[in-house]
mmCIF file of C-alpha atoms in Angstrom:
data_model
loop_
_atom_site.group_PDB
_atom_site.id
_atom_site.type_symbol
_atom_site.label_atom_id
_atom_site.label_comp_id
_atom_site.label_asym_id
_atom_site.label_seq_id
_atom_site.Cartn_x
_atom_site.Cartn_y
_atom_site.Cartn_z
ATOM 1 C CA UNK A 112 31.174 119.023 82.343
ATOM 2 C CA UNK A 113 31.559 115.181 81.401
ATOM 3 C CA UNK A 114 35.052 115.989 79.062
ATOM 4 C CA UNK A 115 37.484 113.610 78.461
ATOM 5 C CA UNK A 116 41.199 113.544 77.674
ATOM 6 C CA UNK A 117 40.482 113.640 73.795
ATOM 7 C CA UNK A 118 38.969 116.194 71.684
ATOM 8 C CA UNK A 119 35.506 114.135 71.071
ATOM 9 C CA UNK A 120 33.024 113.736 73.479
ATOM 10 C CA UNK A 121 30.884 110.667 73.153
ATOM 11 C CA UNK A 122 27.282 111.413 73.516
ATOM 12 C CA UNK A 123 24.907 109.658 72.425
ATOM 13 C CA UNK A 124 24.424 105.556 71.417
ATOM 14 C CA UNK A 125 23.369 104.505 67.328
ATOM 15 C CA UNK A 126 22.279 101.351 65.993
ATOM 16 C CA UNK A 127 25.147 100.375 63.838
ATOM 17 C CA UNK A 128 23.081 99.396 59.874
ATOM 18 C CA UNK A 129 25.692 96.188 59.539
ATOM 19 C CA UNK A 130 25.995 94.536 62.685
ATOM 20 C CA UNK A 131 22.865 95.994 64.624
ATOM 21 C CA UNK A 132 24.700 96.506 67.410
ATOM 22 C CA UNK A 133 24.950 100.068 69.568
ATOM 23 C CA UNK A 134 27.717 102.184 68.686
ATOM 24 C CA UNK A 135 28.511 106.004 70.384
ATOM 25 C CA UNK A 136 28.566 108.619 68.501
ATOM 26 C CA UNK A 137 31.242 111.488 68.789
ATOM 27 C CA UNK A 138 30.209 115.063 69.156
ATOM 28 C CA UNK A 139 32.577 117.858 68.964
ATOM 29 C CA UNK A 140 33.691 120.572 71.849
ATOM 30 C CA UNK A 141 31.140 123.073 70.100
ATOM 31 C CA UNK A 142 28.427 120.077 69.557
ATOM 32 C CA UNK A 143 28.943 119.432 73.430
ATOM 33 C CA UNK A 144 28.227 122.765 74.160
ATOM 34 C CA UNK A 145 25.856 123.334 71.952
ATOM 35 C CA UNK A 146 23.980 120.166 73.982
ATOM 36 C CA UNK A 147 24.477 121.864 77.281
ATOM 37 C CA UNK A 148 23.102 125.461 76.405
ATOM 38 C CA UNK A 149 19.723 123.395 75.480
ATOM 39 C CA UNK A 150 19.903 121.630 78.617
ATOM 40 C CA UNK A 151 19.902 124.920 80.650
ATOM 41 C CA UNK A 152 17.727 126.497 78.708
ATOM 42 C CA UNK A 153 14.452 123.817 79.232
ATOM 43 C CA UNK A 154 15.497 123.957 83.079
ATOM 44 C CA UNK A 155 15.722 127.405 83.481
ATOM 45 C CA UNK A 156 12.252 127.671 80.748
ATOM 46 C CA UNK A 157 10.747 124.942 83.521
ATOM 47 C CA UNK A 158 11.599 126.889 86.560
ATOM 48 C CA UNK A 159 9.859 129.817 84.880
ATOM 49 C CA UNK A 160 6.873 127.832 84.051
ATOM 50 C CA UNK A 161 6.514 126.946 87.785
ATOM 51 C CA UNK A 162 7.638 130.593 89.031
ATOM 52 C CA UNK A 163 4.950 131.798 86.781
ATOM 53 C CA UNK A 164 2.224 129.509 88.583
ATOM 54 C CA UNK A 165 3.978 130.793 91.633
ATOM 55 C CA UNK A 166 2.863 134.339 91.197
ATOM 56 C CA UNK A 167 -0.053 133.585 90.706
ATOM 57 C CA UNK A 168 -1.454 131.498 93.359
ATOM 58 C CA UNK A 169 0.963 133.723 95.715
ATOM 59 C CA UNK A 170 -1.728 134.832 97.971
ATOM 60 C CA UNK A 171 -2.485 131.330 99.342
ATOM 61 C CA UNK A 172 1.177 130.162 99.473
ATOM 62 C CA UNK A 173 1.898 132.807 101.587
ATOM 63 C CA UNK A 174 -0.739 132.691 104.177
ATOM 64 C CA UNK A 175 -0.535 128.405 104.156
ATOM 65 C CA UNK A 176 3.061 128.073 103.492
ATOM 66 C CA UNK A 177 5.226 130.509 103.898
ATOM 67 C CA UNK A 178 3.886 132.641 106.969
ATOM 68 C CA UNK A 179 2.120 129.324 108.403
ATOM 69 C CA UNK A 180 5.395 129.182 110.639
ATOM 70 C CA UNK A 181 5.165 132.442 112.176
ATOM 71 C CA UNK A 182 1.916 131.505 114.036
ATOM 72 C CA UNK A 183 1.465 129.203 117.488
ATOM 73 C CA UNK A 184 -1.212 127.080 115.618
ATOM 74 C CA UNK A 185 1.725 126.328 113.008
ATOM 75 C CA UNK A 186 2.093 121.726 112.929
ATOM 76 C CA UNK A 187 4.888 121.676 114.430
ATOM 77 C CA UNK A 188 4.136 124.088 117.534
ATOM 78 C CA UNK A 189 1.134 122.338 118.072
ATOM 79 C CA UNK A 190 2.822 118.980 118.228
ATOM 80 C CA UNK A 191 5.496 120.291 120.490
ATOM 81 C CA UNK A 192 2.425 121.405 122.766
ATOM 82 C CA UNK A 193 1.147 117.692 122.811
ATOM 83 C CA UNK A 194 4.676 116.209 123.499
ATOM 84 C CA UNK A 195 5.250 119.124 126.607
ATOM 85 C CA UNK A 196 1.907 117.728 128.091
ATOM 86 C CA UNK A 197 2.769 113.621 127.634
ATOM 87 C CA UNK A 198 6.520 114.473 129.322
ATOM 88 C CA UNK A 199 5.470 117.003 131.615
ATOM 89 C CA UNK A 200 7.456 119.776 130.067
ATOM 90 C CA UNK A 201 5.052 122.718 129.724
ATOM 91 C CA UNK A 202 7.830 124.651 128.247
ATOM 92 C CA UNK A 203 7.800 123.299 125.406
ATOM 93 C CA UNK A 204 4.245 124.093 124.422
ATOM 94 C CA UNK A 205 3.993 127.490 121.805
ATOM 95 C CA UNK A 206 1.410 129.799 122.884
ATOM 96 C CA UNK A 207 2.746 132.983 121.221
ATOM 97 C CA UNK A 208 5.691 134.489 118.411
ATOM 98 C CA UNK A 209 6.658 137.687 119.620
ATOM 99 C CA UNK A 210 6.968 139.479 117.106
ATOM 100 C CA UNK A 211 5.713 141.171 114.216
ATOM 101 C CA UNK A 212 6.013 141.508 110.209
ATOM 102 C CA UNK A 213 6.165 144.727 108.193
ATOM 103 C CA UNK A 214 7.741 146.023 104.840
ATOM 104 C CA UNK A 215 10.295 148.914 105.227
ATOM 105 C CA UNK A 216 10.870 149.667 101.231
ATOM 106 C CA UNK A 217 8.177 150.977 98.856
ATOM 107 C CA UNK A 218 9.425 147.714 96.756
ATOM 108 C CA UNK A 219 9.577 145.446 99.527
ATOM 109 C CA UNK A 220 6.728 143.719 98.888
ATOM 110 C CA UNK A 221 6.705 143.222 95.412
ATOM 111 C CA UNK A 222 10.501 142.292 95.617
ATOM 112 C CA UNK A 223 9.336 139.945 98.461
ATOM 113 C CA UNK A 224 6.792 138.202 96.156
ATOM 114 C CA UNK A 225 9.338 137.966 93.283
ATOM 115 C CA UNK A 226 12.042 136.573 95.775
ATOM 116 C CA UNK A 227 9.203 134.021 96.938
ATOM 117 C CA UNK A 228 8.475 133.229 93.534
ATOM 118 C CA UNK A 229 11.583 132.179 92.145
ATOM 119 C CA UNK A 230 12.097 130.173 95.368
ATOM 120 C CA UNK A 231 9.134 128.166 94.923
ATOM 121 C CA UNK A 232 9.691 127.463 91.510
ATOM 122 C CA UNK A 233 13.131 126.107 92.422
ATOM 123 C CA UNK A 234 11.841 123.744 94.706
ATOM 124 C CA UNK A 235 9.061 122.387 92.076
ATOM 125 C CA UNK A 236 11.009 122.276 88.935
ATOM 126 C CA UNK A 237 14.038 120.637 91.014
ATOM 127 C CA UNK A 238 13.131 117.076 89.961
ATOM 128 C CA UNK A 239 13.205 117.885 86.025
ATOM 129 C CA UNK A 240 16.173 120.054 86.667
ATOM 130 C CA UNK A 241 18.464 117.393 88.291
ATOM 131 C CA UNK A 242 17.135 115.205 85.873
ATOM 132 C CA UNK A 243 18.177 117.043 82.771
ATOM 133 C CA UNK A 244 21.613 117.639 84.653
ATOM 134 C CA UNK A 245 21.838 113.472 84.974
ATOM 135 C CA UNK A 246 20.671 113.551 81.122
ATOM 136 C CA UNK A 247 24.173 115.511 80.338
ATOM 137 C CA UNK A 248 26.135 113.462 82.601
ATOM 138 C CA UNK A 249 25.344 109.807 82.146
ATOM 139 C CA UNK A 250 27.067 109.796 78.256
ATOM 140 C CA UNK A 251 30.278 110.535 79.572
ATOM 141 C CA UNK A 252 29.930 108.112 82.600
ATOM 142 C CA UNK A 253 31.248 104.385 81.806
ATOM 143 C CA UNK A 254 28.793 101.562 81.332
ATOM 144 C CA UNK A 255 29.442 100.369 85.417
ATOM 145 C CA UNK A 256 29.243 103.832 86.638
ATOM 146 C CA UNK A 257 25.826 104.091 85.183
ATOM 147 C CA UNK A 258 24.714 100.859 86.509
ATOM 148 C CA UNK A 259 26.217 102.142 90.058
ATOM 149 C CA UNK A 260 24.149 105.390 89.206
ATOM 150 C CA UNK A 261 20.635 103.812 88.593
ATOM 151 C CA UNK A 262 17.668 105.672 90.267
ATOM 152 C CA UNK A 263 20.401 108.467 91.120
ATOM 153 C CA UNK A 264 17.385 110.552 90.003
ATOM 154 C CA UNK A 265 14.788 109.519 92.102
ATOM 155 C CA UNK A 266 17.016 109.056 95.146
ATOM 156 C CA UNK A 267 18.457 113.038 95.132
ATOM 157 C CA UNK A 268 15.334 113.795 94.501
ATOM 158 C CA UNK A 269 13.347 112.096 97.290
ATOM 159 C CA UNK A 270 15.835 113.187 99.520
ATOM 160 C CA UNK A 271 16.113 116.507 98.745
ATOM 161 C CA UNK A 272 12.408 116.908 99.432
ATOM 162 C CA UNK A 273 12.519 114.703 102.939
ATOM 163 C CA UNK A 274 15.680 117.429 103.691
ATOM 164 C CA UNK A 275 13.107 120.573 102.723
ATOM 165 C CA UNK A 276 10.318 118.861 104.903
ATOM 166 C CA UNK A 277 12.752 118.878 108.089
ATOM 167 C CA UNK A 278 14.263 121.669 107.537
ATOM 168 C CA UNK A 279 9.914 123.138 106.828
ATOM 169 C CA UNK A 280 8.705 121.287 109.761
ATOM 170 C CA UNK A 281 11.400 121.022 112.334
ATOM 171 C CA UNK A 282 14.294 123.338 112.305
ATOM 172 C CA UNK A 283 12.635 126.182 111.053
ATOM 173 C CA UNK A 284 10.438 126.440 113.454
ATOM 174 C CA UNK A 285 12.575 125.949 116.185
ATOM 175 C CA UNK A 286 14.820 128.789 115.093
ATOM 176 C CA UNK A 287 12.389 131.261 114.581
ATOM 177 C CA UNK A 288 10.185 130.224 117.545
ATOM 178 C CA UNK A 289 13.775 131.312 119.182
ATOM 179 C CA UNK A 290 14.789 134.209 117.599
ATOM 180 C CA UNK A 291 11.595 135.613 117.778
ATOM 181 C CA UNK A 292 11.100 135.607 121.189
ATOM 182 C CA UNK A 293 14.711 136.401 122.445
ATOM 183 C CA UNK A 294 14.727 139.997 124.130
ATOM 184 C CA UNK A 295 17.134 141.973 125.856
ATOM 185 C CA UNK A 296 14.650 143.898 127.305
ATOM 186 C CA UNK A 297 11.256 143.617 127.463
ATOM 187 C CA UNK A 298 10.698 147.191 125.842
ATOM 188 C CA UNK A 299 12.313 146.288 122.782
ATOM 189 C CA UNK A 300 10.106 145.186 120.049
ATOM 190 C CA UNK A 301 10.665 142.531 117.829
ATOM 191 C CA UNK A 302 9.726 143.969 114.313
ATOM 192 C CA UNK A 303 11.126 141.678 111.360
ATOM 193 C CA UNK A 304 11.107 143.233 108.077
ATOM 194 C CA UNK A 305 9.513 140.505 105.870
ATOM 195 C CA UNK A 306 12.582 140.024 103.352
ATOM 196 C CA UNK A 307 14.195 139.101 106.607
ATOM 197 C CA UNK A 308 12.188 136.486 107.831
ATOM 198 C CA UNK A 309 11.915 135.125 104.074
ATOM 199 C CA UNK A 310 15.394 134.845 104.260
ATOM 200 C CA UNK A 311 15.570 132.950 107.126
ATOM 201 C CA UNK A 312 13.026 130.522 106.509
ATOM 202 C CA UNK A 313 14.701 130.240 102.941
ATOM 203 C CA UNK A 314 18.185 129.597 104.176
ATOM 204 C CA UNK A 315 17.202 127.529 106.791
ATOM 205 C CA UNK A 316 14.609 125.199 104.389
ATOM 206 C CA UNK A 317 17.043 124.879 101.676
ATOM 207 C CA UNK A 318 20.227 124.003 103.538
ATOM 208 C CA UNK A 319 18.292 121.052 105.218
ATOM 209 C CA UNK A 320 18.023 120.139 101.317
ATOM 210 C CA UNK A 321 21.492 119.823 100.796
ATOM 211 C CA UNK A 322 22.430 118.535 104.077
ATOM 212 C CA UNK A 323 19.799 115.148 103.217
ATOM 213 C CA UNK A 324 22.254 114.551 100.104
ATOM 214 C CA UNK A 325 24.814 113.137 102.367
ATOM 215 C CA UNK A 326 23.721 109.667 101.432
ATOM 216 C CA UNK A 327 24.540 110.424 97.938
ATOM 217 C CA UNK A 328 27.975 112.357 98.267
ATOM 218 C CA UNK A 329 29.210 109.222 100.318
ATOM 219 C CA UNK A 330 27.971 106.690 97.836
ATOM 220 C CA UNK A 331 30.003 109.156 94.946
ATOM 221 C CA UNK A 332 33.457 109.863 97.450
ATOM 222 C CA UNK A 333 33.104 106.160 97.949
ATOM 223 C CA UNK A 334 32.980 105.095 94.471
ATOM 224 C CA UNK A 335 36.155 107.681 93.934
ATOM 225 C CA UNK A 336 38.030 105.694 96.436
ATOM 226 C CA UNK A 337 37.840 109.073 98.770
ATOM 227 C CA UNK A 338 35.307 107.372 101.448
ATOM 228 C CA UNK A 339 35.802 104.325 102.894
ATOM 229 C CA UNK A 340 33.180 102.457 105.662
ATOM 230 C CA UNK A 341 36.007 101.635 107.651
ATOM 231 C CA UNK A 342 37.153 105.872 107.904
ATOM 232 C CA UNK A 343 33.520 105.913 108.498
ATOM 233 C CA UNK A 344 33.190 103.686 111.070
ATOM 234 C CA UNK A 345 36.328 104.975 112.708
ATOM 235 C CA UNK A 346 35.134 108.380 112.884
ATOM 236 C CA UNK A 347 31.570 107.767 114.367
ATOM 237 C CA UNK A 348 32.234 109.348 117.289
ATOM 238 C CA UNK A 349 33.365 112.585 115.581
ATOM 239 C CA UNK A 350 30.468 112.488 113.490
ATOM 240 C CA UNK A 351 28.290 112.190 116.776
ATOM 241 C CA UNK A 352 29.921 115.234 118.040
ATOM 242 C CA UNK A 353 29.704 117.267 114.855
ATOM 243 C CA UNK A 354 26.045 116.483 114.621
ATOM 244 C CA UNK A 355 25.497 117.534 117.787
ATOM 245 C CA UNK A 356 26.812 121.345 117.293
ATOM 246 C CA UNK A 357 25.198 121.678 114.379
ATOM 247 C CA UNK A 358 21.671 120.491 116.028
ATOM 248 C CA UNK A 359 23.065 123.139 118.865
ATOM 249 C CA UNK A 360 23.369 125.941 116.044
ATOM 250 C CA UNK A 361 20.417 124.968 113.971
ATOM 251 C CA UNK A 362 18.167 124.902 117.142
ATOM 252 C CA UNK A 363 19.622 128.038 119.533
ATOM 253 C CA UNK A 364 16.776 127.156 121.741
ATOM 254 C CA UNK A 365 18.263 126.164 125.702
ATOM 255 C CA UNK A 366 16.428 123.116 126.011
ATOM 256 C CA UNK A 367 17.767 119.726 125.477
ATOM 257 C CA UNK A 368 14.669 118.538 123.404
ATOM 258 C CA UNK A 369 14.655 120.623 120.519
ATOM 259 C CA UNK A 370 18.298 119.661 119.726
ATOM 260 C CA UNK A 371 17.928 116.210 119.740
ATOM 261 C CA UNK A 372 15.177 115.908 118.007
ATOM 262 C CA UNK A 373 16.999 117.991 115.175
ATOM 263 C CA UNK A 374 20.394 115.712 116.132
ATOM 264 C CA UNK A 375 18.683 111.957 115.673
ATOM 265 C CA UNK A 376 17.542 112.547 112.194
ATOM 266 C CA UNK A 377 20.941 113.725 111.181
ATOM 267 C CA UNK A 378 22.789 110.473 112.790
ATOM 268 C CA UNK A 379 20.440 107.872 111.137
ATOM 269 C CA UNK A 380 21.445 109.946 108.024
ATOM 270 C CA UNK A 381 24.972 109.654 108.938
ATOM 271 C CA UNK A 382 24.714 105.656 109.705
ATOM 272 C CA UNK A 383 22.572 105.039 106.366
ATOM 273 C CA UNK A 384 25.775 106.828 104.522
ATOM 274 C CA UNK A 385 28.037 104.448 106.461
ATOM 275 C CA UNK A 386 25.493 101.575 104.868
ATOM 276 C CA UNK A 387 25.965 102.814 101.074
ATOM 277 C CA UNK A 388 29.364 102.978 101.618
ATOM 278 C CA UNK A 389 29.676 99.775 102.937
ATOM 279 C CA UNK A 390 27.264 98.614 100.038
ATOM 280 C CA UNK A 391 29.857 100.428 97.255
ATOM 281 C CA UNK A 392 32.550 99.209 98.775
ATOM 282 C CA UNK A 393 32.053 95.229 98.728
ATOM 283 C CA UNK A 394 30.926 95.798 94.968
ATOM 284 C CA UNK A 395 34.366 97.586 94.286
ATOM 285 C CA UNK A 396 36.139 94.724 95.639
ATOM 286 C CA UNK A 397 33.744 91.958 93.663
ATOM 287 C CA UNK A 398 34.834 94.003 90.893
ATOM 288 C CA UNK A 399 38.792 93.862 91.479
ATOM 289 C CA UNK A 400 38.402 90.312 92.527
ATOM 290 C CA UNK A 401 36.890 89.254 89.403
#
């Protein structure tokens, strides 16, 4: 919550009638509030809207979308398949998930729709969400912080949908293609409740989401004076390291392959933060200069 040292909060910009010029006007503790209740309620009102539509079309997101990952003619097995036959790695190809879906609880699937639901509308109302979040923000930023912030909302956003495509398309798969065939013994059957495997593919989706906003929490530690390029720089090799166990942990899979396809992604990431910061941090010293 944007709140500063005194007990006004300025919120919002009038034309003053004498000199025509734009002058903020102050809004109480309770006004503030009042401000951010609305806010929540038209993103939480839009999220229903698109859980709604959710519901409805649920048949046909589940069978395209959802479940499209737990069968060998999913994208991104089929790919893998072309790749293992260009490099000579037949392992790699896909033929078959073992395993199988069911519902344990008589509300299992109707919870499971619900669940699905509310997940999907998430992901579609995100952009007006984060947006009405900026909308309650940017008053209390200062007029060079919200020149710094410009296209904040279109940047989280397209990232935060490139993040849900990789994790979609690339590290889901690769963990459940794993999971699902890893056996102990051969006699034990791999039967996955379908909460379960919801969760998973939820979790997994999601968390490559957040992990694409790395650009964007550099760019913010940066402009803090948190971040610099130069820790950045210094710590590359870390970084390489880190992003290597987490491509190891993300992708449990034994080959090679599958973890650096999962790693390179998440280094260019890392190097384009090292970029913003490096962009933020010559402006900050234009800035003090001047």
């Amino acid at each position: 919550m944007p709140l500063d040292q005194s007990p006004y909060i300025h919120y919002d910009d009038n034309e003053d009638e004498h000199t025509g010029e734009h002058v903020e006007k102050e809004m109480t503790f309770i006004e503030h509030l009042e401000e951010l209740r609305w806010h929540i309620i038209r993103s939480v009102a839009a999220i229903l809207v698109f859980m709604i539509a959710a519901w409805v079309m649920m048949g046909k997101i589940f069978n395209l979308v959802i479940l499209a990952p737990s069968r060998p003619d999913f994208w991104t097995y089929r790919k893998l398949c072309e790749l293992g036959d260009k490099v000579g790695i037949p392992s790699l190809c896909v033929e078959k998930l073992n395993f199988s879906l069911m519902s344990r609880e008589v509300s299992g699937q109707f919870m499971m729709q619900l669940t699905a639901s509310a997940i999907v509308g998430l992901l579609v109302a995100f952009p007006y969400v984060f947006w009405e979040i900026w909308r309650f923000i940017k008053p209390g930023l200062k007029i060079t912080e919200k020149k710094a912030a410009t296209g904040s909302v279109f940047f989280v956003t397209a990232l935060f949908f490139l993040g849900i495509m990789f994790g979609y398309y690339v590290v889901a798969p690769f963990a459940i293609n794993f999971l699902v065939n890893f056996q102990i013994d051969p006699s034990i059957e791999n039967q996955f409740d379908i909460q379960s495997y919801i969760s998973v593919l939820a979790t997994l989706t999601l968390a490559c989401g957040v992990t694409f906003q790395l650009p964007m929490a550099i760019l913010v530690l940066t402009r803090i004076g948190i971040v610099t390029p130069a820790f950045l720089k210094e710590y590359r090799k870390h970084a390489f390291v880190i992003i290597l166990i987490v491509a190891a942990i993300i992708t449990p899979s034994p080959d090679m392959i599958s973890q650096v396809l999962v790693a390179i992604p998440l280094y260019i990431l890392f190097e384009i933060s090292i970029l913003v910061s490096q962009r933020i941090y010559n402006k900050k010293l234009k800035e003090t200069e001047s």
